[in-house]
Tab-separated table of C-alpha atoms and ligand atoms in Angstrom:
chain	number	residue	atom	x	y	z
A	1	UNK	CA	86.575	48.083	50.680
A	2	UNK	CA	85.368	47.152	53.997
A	3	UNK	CA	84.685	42.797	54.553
A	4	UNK	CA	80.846	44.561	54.797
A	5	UNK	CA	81.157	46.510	51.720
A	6	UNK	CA	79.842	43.981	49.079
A	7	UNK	CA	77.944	41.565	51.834
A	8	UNK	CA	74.105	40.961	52.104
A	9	UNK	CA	73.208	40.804	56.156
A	10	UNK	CA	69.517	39.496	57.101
A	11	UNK	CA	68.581	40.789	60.474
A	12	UNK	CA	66.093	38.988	62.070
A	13	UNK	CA	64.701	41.223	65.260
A	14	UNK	CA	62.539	39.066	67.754
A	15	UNK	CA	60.196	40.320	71.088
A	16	UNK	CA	62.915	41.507	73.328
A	17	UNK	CA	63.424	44.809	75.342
A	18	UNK	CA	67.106	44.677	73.068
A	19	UNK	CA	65.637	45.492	70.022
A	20	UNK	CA	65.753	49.059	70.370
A	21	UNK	CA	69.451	48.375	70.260
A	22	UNK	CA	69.033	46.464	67.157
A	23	UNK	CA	68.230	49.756	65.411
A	24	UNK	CA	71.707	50.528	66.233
A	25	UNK	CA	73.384	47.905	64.859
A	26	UNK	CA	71.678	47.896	60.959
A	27	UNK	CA	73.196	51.454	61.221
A	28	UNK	CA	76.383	50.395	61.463
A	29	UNK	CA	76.550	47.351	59.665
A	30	UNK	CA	74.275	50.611	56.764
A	31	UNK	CA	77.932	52.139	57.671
A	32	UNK	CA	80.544	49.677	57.073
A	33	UNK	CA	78.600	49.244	53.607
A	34	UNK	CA	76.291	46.469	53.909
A	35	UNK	CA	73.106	45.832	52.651
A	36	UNK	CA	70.707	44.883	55.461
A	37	UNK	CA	67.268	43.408	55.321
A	38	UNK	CA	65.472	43.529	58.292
A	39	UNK	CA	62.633	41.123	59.342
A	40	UNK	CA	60.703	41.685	62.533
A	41	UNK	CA	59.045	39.086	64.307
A	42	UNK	CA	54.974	40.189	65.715
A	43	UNK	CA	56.549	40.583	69.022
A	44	UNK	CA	59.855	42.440	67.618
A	45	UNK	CA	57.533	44.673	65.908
A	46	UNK	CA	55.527	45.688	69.114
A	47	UNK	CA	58.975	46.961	70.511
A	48	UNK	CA	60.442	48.808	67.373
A	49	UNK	CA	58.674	49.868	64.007
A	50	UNK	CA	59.622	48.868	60.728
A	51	UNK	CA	60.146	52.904	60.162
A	52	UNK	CA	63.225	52.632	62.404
A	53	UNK	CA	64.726	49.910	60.475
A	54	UNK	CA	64.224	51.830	56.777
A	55	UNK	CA	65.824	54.656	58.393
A	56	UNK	CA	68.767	53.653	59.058
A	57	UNK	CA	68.641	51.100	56.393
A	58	UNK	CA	67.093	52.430	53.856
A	59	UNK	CA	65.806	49.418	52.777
A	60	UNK	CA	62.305	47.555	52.957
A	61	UNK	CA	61.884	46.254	56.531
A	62	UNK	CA	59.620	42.804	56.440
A	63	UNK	CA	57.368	41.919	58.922
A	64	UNK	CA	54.878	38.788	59.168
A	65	UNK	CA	52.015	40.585	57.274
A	66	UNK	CA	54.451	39.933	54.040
A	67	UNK	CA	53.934	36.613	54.324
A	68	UNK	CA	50.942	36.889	53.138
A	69	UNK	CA	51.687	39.695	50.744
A	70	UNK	CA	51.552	39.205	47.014
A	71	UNK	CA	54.923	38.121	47.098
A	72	UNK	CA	54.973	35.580	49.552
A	73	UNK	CA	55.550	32.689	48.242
A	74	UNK	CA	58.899	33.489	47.343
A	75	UNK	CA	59.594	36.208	49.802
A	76	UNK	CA	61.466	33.536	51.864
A	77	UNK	CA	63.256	32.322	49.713
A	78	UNK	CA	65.010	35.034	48.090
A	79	UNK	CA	65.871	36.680	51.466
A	80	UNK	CA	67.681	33.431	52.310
A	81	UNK	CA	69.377	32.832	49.412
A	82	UNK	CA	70.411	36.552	49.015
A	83	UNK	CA	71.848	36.712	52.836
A	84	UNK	CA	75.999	35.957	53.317
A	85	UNK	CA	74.677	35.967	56.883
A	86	UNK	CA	71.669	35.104	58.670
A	87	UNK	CA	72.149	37.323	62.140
A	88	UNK	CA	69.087	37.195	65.228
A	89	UNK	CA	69.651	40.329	67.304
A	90	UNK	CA	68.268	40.071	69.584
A	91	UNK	CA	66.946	36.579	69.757
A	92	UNK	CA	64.793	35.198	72.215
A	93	UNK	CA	64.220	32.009	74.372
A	94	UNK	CA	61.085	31.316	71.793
A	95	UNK	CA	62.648	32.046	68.453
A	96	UNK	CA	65.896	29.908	69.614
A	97	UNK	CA	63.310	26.940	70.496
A	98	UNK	CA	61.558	27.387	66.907
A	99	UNK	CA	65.493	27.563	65.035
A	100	UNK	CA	66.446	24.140	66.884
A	101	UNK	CA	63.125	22.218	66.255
A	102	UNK	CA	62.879	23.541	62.155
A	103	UNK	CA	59.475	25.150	63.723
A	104	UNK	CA	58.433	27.659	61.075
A	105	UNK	CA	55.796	29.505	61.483
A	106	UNK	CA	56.847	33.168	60.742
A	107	UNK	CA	58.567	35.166	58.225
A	108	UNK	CA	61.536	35.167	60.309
A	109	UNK	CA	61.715	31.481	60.813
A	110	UNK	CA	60.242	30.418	57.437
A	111	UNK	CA	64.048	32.530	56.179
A	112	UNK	CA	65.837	30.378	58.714
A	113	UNK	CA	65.154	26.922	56.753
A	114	UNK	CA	65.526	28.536	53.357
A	115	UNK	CA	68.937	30.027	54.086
A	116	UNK	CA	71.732	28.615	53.399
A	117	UNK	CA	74.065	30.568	54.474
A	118	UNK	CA	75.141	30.756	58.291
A	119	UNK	CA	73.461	31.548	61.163
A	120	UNK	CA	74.704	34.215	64.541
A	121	UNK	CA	72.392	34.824	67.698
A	122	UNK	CA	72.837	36.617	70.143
A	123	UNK	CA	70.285	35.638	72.622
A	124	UNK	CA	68.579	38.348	75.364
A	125	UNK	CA	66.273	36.635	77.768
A	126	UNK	CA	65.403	36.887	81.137
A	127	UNK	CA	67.906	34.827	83.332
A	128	UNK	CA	66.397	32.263	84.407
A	129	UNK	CA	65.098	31.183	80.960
A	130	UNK	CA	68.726	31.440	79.618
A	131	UNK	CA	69.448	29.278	82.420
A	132	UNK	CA	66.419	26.808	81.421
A	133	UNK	CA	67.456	23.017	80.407
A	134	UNK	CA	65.127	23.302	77.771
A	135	UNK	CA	67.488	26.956	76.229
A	136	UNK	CA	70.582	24.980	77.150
A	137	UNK	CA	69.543	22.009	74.694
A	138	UNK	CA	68.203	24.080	72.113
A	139	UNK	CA	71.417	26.075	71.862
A	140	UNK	CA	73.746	23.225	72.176
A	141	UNK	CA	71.724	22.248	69.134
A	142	UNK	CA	72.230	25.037	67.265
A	143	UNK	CA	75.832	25.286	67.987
A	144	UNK	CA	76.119	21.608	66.774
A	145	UNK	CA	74.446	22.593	63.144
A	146	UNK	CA	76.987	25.536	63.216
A	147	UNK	CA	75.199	28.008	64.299
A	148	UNK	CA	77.057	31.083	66.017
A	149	UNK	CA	76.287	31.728	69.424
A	150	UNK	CA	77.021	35.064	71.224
A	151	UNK	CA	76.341	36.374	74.110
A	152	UNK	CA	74.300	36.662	76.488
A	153	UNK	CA	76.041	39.112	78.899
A	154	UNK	CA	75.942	39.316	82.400
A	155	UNK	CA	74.237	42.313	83.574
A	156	UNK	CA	70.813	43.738	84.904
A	157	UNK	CA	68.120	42.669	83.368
A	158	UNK	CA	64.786	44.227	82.496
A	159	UNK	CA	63.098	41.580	84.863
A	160	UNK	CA	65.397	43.445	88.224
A	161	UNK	CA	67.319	39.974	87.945
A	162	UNK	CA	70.953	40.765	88.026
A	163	UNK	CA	72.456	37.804	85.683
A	164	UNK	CA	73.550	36.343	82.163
A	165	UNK	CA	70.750	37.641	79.982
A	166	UNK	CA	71.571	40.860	78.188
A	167	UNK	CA	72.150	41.142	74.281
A	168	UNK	CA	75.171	41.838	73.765
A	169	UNK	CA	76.321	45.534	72.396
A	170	UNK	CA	75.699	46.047	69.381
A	171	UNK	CA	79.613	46.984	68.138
A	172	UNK	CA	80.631	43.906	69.636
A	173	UNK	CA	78.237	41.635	67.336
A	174	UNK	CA	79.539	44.145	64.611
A	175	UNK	CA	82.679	42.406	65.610
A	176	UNK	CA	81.237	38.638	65.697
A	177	UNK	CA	79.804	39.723	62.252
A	178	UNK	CA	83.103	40.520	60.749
A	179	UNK	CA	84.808	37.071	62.027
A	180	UNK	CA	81.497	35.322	60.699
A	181	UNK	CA	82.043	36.750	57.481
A	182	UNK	CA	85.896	36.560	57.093
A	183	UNK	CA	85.675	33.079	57.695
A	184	UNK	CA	85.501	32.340	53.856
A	185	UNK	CA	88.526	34.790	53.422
A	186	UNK	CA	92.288	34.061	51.725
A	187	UNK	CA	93.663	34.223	54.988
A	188	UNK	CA	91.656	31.369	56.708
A	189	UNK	CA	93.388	29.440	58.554
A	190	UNK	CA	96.907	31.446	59.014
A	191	UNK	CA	97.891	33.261	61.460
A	192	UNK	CA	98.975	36.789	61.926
A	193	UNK	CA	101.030	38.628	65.040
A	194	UNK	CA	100.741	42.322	65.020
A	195	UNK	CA	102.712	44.776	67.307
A	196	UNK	CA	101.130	48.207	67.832
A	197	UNK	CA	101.537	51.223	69.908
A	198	UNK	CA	104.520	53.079	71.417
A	199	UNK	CA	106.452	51.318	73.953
A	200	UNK	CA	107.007	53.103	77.942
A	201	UNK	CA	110.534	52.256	79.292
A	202	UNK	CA	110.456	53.130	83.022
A	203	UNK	CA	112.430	55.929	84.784
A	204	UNK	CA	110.711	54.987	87.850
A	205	UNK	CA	107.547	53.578	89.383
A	206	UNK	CA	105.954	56.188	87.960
A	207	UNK	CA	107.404	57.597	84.947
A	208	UNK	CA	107.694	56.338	81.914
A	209	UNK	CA	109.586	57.646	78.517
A	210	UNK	CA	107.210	56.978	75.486
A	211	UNK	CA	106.613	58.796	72.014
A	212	UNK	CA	102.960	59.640	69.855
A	213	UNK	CA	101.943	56.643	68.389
A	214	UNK	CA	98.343	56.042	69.274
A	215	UNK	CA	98.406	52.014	67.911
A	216	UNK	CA	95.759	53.101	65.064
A	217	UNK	CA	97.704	51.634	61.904
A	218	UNK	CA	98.610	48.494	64.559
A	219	UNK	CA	94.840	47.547	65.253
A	220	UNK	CA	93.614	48.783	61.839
A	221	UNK	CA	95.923	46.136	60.411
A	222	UNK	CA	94.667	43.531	63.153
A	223	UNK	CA	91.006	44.316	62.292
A	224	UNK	CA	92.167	43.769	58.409
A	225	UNK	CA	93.627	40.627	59.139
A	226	UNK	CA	91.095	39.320	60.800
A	227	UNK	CA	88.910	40.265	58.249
A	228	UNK	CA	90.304	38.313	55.772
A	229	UNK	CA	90.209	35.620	57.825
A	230	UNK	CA	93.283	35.211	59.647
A	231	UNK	CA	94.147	34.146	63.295
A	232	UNK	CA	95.555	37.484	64.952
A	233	UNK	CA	97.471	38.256	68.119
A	234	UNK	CA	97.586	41.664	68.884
A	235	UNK	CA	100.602	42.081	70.542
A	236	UNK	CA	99.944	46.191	72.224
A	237	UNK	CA	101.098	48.687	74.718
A	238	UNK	CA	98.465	50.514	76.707
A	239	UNK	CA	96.075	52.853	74.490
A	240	UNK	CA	92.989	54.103	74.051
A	241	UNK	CA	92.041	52.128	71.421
A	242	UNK	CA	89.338	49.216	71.953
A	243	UNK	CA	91.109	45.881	70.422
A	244	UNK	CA	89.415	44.946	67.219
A	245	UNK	CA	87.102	41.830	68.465
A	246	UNK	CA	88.362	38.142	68.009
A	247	UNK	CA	91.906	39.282	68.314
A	248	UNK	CA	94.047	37.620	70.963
A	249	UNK	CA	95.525	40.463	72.875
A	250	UNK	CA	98.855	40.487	74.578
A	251	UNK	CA	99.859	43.766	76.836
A	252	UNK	CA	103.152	44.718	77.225
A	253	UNK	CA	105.029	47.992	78.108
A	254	UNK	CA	108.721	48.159	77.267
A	255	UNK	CA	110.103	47.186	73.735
A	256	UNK	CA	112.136	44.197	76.098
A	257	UNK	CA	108.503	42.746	76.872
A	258	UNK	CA	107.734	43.526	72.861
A	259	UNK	CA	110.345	41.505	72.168
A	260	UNK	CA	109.626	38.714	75.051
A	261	UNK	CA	105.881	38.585	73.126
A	262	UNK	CA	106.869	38.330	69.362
A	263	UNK	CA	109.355	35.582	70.325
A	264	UNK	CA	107.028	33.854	71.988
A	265	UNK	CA	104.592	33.744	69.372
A	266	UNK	CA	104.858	31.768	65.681
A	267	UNK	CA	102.463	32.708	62.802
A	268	UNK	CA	102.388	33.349	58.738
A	269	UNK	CA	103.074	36.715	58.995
A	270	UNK	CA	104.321	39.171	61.574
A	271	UNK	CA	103.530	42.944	61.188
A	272	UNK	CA	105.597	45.394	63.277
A	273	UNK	CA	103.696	48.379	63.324
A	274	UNK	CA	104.460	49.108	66.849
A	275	UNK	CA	106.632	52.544	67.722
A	276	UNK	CA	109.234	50.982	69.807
A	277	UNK	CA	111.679	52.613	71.835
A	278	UNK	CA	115.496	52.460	70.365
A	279	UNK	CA	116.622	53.943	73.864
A	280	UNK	CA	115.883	53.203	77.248
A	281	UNK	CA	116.828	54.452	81.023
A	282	UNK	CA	119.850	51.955	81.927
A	283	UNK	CA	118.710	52.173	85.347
A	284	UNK	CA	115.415	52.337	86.488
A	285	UNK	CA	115.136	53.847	89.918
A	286	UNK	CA	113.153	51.164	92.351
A	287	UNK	CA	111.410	54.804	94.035
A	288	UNK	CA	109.953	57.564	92.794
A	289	UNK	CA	112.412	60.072	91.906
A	290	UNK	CA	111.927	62.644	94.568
A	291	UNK	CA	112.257	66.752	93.062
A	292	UNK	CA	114.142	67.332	96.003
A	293	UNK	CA	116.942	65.054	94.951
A	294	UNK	CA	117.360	67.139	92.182
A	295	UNK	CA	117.145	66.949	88.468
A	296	UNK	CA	118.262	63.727	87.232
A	297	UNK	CA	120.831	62.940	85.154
A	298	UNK	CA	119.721	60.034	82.974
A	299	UNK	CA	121.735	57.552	81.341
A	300	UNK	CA	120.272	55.432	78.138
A	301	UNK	CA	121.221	52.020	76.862
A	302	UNK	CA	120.029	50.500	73.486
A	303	UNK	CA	116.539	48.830	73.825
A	304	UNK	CA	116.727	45.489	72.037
A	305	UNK	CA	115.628	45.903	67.890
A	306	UNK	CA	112.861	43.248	68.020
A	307	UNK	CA	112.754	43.131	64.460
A	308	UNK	CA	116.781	42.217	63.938
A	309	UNK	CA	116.400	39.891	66.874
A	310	UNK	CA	113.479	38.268	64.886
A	311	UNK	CA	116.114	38.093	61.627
A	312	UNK	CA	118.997	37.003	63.256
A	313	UNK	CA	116.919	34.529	65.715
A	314	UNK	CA	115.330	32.731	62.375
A	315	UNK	CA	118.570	30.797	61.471
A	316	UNK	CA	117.811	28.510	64.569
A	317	UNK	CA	113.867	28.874	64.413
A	318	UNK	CA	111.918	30.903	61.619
A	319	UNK	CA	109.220	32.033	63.339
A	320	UNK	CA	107.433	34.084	60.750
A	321	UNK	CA	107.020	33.588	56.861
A	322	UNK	CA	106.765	36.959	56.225
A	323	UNK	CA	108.075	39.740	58.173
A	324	UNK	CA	106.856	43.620	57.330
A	325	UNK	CA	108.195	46.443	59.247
A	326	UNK	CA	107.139	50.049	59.002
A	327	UNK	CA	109.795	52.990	58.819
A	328	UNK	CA	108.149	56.533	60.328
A	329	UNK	CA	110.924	59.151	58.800
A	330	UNK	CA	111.068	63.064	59.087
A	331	UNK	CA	113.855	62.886	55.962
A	332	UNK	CA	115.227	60.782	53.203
A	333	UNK	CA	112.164	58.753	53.598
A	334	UNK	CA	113.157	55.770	50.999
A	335	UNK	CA	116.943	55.824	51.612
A	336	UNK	CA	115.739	55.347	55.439
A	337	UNK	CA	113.391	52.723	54.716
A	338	UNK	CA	115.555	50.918	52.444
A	339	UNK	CA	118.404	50.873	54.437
A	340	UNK	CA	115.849	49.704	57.357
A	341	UNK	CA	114.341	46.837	54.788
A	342	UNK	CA	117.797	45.440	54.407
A	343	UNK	CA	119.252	45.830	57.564
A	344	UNK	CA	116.268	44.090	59.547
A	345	UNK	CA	115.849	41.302	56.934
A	346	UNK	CA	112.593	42.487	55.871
A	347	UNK	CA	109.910	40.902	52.917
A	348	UNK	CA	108.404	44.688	52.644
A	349	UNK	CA	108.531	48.114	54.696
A	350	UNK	CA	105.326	50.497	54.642
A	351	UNK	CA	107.381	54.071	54.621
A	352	UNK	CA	105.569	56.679	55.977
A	353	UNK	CA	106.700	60.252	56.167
A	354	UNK	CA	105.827	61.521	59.806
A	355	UNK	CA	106.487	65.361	58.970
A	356	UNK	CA	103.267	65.284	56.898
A	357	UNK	CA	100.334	66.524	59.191
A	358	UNK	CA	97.865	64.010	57.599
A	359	UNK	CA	99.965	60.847	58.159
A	360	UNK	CA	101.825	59.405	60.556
A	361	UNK	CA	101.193	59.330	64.842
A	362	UNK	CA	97.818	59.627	65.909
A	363	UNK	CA	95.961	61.048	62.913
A	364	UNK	CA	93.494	58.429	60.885
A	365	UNK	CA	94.599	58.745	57.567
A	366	UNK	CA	98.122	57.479	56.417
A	367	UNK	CA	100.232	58.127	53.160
A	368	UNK	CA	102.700	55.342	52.871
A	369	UNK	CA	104.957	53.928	50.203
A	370	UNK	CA	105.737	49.892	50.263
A	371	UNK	CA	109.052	49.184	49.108
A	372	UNK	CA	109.446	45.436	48.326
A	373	UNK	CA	112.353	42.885	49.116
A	374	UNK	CA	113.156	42.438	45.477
A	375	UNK	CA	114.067	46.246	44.675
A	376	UNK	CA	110.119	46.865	43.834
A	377	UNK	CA	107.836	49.828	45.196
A	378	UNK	CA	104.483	50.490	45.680
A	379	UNK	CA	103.409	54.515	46.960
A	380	UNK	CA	99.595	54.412	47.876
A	381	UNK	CA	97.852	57.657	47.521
A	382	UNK	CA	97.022	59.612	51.065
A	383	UNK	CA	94.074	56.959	52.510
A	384	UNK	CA	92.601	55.614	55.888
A	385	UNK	CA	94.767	53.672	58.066
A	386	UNK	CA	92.033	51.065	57.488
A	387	UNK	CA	92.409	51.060	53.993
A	388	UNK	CA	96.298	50.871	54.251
A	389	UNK	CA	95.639	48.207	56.213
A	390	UNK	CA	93.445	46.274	53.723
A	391	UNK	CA	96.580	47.083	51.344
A	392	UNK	CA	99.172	45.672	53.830
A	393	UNK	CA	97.422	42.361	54.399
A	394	UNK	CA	96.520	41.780	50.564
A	395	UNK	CA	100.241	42.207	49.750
A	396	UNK	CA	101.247	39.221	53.165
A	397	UNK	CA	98.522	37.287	51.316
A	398	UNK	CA	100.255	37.643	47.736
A	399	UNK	CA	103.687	36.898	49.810
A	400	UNK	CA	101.938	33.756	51.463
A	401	UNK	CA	100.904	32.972	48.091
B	501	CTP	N1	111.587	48.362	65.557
B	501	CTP	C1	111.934	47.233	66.246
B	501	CTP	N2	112.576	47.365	67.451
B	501	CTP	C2	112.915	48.573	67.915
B	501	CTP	C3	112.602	49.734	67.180
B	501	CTP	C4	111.942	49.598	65.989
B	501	CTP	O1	111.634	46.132	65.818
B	501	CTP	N3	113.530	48.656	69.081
B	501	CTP	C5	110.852	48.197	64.294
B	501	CTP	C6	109.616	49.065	64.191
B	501	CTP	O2	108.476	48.416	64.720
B	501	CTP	C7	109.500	49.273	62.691
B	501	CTP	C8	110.956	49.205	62.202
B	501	CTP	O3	111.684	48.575	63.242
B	501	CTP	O4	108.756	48.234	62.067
B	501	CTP	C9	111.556	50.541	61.944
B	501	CTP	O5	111.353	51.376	63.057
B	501	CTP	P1	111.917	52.857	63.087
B	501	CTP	O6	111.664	53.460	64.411
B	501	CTP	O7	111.421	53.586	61.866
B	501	CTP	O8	113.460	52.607	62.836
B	501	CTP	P2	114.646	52.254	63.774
B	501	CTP	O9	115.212	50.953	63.366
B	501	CTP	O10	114.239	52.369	65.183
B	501	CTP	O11	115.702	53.368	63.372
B	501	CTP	P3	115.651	54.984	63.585
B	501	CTP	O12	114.808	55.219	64.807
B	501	CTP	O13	117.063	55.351	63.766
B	501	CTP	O14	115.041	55.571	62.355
């Protein structure tokens, strides 16, 4: 269960060049499992049809003539009161001066004073009418009812002008969406740190020593945190992965700067799903290691344990509430990860066994078992690291509880 699974999203698309991106965006909020009304405004509908929306939709798409359809006078009303969230992508100058003056004199607009619930823009103008007094005010307005603002980007615009003006992309208001929504969430207002990734220790100023983990299960579980609401940090080593939007993201390297990070940070919950290394060069040459040296010979030290350092550290300063670790085994998976729950002071441990091929590094599903501070366990069935995630955070919630 997605945050969009069960939510009702009105899209309101207005006269802008950016619409055609709008298209893309009711797909993947159609996706993530919402439902999606669309309403065009006259001028939205000159640059996309209302096909485009039922297709990806596959819902009714409204446009002004329904206004005046036989079931207009309630039309408004029911799409406003049905919506969880009132998004205009992309919204122009125009419909942004009609939302701050109550002007209502479309569908679109009529749905913006019957709503209730809250309203995101994300304006797309030319620049110099972004830039306008009169857009300033009316925004500022907005913002000051509670209205969402987001956007515009800089970028070229459609005009030639080279400014702030652009809609933003659409995966990034997919992002804005989710906060929007998670706002009303268990986790609201608490905070959650989550490590993810493998760490690099440095040979040289070149090499590193790492290991698979791709920092999936990390930023799944910072996306599912923030969907229900919470505060994240994402603390992360270099990957490929695009951090899950309104997550504060810290970049480190080596399990020392891991370790630098987590202390520096307080929250409700800390989530160490990061890979980090147990050994580490003890010397780390200041050149590159030249082949005509020879081979190396390579001596290791311990890296620091963050997660023992974050036990034994909490009998000056407890820093977390709850503290989960994750234990990636190739044997004995539960004597492991029990040994590893007691050992590193743990609340729960999410087991997984890394010699199955569809869990573990750098695959998208997991199969994990949570074993519980009080002797209790918990083995999920093989799922998505995204619904693992969901699992995770509902079980820091019950903790929090
Ligand atoms: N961990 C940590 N600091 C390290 C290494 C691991 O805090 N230097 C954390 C991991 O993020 C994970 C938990 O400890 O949440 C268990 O990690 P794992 O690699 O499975 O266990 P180790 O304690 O490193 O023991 P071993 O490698 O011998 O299995």
């Amino acid at each position: 269960m997605s945050i969009l699974s069960d939510k009702h999203i009105l899209l309101g698309v207005t006269g802008s060049i950016a619409a055609y991106k709008s298209a893309d965006l009711a797909s993947k909020l159609t996706q993530a499992g919402a439902e999606v009304d669309v309403i065009l405004t006259g001028a939205g509908e000159k640059f996309v049809t209302p096909l485009t929306f039922q297709s990806v939709t596959g819902r009714r798409a409204y446009l002004d003539a329904d206004l005046w359809g036989s079931e207009a006078h309630v039309l408004h009303v029911n799409l406003g009161k049905a919506a969880d969230l009132l998004v205009i992508a992309p919204c122009t100058a125009n419909t942004i001066a009609k939302l701050a003056n109550g002007i209502s004199d479309n569908l679109l607009t009529i749905t913006a004073l019957a709503a209730t619930c809250p309203l995101l823009i994300a304006p797309a103008m030319d620049g110099g009418m972004f830039d306008h007094a009169a857009t300033q005010e009316n925004l500022t307005r907005l913002k000051e009812r509670g209205a969402t603002v987001i956007g515009p980007a800089q970028g070229h615009l459609a005009s030639g002008l080279v400014g702030a003006g652009r809609m933003i992309e659409p995966a990034e208001i997919l992002g804005h969406i989710r906060i929007a929504l998670g706002r009303k969430e268990k986790l609201a207002g608490k905070k959650v740190v989550v490590t993810a990734g493998g760490t690099q220790e440095a040979l040289d100023p070149v090499r590193v020593i790492t290991n698979h983990s791709s920092g999936r299960q990390g930023y799944a579980l910072a996306q599912a945190a923030l969907d229900a609401g919470a505060e994240v940090c994402l603390i992360t080593t270099p990957t490929s992965l695009t951090p899950p939007i309104g997550a504060r993201v810290v970049k480190v390297n080596s399990a020392e700067d891991m370790l630098n990070a987590v202390l520096n940070e307080s929250a409700d919950a800390l989530i160490m799903a990061a890979a980090a290394a147990d050994f580490r060069p003890k010397n780390v040459a200041k050149d590159k290691m030249k082949k005509r040296d020879g081979i190396p010979q390579i001596e290791f030290e311990a890296a620091p344990d963050i997660l023992k350092t974050v036990a034994d550290s909490s009998v000056e300063k407890k820093r977390y509430r709850v503290v989960v670790g994750f234990a990636a085994e190739s044997q004995n998976l539960l004597e492991n990860a029990r040994e590893k729950l007691q050992s590193k002071n743990l609340d729960f441990i999410a087991a997984n066994d890394i010699s199955a091929n569809d869990a573990g590094f750098a695959v998208e599903t997991n199969r994990i078992t949570l074993l519980f501070a009080n002797g209790t366990k918990e083995i999920l069935p093989l799922m998505s690291k995204s619904e693992a995630a969901e699992k995770i955070i509902e079980y820091i919630l019950k903790l929090l509880e």
